[in-house]
GROMACS .gro file of C-alpha atoms in nm:
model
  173
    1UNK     CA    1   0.516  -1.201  -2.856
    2UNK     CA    2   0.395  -0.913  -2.666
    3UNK     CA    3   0.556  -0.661  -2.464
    4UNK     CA    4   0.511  -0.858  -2.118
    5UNK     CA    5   0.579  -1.167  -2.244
    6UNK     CA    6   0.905  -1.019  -2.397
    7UNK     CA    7   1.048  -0.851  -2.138
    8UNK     CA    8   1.017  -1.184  -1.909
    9UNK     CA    9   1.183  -1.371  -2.190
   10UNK     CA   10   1.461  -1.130  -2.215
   11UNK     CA   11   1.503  -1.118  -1.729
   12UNK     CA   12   1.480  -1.450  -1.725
   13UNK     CA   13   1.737  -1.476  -2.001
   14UNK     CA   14   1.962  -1.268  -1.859
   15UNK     CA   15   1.960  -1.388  -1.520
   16UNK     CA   16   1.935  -1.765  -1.584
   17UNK     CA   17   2.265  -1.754  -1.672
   18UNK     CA   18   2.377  -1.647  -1.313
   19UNK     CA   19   2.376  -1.928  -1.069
   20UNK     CA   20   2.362  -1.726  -0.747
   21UNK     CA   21   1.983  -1.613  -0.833
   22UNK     CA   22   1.735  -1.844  -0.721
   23UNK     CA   23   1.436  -1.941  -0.988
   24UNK     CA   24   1.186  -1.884  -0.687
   25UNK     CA   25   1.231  -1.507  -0.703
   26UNK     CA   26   1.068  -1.476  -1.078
   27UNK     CA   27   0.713  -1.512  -1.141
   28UNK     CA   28   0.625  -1.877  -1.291
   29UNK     CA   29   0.604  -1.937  -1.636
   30UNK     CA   30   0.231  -1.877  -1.762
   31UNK     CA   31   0.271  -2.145  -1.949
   32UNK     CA   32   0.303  -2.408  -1.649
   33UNK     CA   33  -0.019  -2.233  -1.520
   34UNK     CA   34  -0.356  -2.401  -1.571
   35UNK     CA   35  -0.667  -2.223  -1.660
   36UNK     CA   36  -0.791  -2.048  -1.422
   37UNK     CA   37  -1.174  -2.130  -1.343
   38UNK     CA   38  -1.407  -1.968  -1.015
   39UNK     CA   39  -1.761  -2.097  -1.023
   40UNK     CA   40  -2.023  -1.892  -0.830
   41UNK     CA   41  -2.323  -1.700  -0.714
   42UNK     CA   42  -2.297  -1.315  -0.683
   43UNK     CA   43  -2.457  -1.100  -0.436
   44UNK     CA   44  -2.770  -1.096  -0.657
   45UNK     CA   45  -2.794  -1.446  -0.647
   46UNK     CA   46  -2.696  -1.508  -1.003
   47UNK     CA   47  -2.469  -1.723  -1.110
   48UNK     CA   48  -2.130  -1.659  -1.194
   49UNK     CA   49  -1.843  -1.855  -1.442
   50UNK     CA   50  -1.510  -1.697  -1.493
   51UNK     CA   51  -1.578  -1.794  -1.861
   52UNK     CA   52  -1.865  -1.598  -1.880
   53UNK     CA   53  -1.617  -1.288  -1.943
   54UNK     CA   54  -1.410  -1.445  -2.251
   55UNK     CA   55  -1.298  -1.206  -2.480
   56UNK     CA   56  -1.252  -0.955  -2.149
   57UNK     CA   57  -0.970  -0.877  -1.949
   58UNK     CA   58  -1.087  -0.939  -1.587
   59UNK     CA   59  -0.923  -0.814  -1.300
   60UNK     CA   60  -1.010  -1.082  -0.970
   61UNK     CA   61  -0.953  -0.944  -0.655
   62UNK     CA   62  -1.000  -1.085  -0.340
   63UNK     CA   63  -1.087  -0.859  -0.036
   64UNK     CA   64  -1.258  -0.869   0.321
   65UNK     CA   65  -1.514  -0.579   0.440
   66UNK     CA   66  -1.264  -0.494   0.680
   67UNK     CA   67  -0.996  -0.444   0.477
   68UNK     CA   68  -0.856  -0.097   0.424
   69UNK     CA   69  -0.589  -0.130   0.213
   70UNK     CA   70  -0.871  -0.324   0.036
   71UNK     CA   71  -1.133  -0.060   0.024
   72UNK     CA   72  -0.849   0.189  -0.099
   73UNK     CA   73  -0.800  -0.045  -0.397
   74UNK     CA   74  -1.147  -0.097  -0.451
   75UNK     CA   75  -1.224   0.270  -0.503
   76UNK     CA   76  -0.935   0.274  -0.734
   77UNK     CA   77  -1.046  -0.055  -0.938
   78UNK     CA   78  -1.401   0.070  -0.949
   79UNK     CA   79  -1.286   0.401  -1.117
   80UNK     CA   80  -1.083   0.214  -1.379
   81UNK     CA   81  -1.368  -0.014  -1.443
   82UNK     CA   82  -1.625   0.222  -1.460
   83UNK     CA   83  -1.406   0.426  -1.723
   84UNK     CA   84  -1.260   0.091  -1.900
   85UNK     CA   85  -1.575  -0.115  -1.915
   86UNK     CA   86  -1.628  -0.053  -2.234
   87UNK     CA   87  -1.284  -0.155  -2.322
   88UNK     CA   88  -1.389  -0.521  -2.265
   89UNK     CA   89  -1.265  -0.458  -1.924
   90UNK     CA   90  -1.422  -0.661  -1.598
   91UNK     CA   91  -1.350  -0.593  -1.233
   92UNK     CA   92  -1.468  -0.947  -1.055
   93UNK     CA   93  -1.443  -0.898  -0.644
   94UNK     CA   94  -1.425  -1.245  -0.426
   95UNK     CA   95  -1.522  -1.160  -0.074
   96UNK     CA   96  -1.271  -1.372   0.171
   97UNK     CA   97  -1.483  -1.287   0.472
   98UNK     CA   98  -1.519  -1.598   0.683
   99UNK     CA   99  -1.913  -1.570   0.770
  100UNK     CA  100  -2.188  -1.496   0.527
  101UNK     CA  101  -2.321  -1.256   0.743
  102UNK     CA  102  -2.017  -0.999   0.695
  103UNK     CA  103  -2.046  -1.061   0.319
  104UNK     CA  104  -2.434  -0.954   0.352
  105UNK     CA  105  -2.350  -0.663   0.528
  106UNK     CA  106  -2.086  -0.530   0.291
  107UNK     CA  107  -2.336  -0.653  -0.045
  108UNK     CA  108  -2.590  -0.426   0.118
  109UNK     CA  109  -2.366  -0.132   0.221
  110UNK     CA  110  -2.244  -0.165  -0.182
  111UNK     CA  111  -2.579  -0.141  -0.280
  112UNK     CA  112  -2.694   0.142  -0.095
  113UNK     CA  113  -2.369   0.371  -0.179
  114UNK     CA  114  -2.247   0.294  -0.514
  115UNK     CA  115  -2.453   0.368  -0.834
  116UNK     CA  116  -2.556   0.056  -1.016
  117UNK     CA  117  -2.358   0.151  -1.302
  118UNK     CA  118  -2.042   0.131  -1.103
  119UNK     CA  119  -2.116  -0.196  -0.982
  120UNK     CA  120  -1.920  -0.502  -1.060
  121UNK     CA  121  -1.973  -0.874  -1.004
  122UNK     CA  122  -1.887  -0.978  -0.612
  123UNK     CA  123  -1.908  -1.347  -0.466
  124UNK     CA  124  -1.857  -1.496  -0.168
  125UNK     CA  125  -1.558  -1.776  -0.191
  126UNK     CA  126  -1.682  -1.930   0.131
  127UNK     CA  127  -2.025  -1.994   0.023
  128UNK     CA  128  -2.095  -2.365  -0.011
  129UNK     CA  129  -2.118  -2.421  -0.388
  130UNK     CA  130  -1.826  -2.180  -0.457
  131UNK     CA  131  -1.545  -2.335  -0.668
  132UNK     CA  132  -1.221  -2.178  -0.743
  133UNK     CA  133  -0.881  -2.247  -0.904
  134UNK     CA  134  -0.682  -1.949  -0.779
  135UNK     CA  135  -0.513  -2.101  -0.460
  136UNK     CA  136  -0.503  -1.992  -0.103
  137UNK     CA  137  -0.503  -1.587  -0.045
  138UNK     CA  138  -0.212  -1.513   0.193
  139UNK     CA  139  -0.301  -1.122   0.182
  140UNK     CA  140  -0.513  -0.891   0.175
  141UNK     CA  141  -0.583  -0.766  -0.077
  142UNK     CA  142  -0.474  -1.039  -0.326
  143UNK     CA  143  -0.536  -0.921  -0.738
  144UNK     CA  144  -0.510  -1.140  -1.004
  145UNK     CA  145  -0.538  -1.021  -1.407
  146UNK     CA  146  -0.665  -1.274  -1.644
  147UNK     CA  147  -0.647  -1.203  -1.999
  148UNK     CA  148  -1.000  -1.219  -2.261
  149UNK     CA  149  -0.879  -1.578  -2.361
  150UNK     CA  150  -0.867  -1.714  -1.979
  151UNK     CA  151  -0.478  -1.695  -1.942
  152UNK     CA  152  -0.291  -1.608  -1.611
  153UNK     CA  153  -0.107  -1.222  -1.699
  154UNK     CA  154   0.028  -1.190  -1.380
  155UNK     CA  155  -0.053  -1.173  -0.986
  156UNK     CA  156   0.000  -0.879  -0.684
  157UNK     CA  157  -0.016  -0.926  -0.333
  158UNK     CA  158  -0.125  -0.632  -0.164
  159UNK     CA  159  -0.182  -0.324  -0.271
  160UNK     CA  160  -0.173  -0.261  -0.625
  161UNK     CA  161   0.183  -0.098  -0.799
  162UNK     CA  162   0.221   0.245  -1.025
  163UNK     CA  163   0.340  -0.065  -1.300
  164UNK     CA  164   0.043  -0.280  -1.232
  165UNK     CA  165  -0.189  -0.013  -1.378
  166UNK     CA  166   0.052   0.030  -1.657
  167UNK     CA  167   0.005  -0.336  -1.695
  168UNK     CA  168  -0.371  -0.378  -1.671
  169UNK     CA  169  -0.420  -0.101  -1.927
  170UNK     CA  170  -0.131  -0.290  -2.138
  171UNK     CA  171  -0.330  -0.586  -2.126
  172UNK     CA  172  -0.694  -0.415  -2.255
  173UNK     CA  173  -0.500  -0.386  -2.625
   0.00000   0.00000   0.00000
């Protein structure tokens, strides 16, 4: 048992007992969660399997263009990829946009300011043979770490936490 998986054990322990907290306010049980699968075509045009990163933690995080609590996460999660890559680390970005064209347009602006070797994966989720098991995105931005043998770790809303990071790098081993 690791140290996550402990320290839910011993909260949900601890507060089970106590009938005035409702079960909706803890995360779910990884266990009830089902593999998590996105099927794809990056901004390249290659093709794109959450399985293709087994054996890597990936860190999904869906964004729009517009976003700026988005792009302030981005620049963060491109920094720890760039330095954690070789960690087994992936940084996998699913564009929310609603029209291809803003997708396009944020691809290309990518392209032209980032160095290629601080480039990671991006698809579009509303492209027609995009295929996804991660739900409907509420907010922006919306992260989600899966661990290198495909299992849910956990899931933020928003902007990323101090503990998140602490989690992420937790989750590298």
């Amino acid at each position: 048992m690791d140290r996550r998986q402990w320290m839910q054990f011993a909260l949900t322990s601890a507060l089970s007992s106590s009938a005035a907290m409702s079960p909706t306010l803890f995360a779910q049980d990884t266990k009830d969660i089902p593999k998590l699968t996105l099927s794809g075509v990056d901004a390249n045009g290659k093709k794109i399997e959450l399985t293709d990163f087994l054996g890597k933690t990936v860190l999904v995080s869906f964004f729009t263009a517009g976003c700026n609590l988005c792009s302030r996460d981005l620049k963060l999660m491109r920094e720890f990829y760039v330095s954690n890559a070789k960690r087994n680390f992936v940084l996998l970005a699913v564009n929310i946009d609603p029209t291809k064209a803003d997708f396009d347009q944020y691809s290309q602006l990518i392209s032209l300011s980032i160095p290629k070797e601080q480039r990671f994966p991006m698809v579009w989720r509303n492209a027609p043979n995009h295929k996804d098991s991660f739900g409907i995105i509420t907010r922006q931005p919306t992260h989600f770490v899966v661990s290198a043998k495909n299992e849910f770790i956990f899931k933020r809303e928003g902007s990323f936490e101090p503990e998140d990071w602490d989690n992420l790098w937790t989750s590298l081993g």
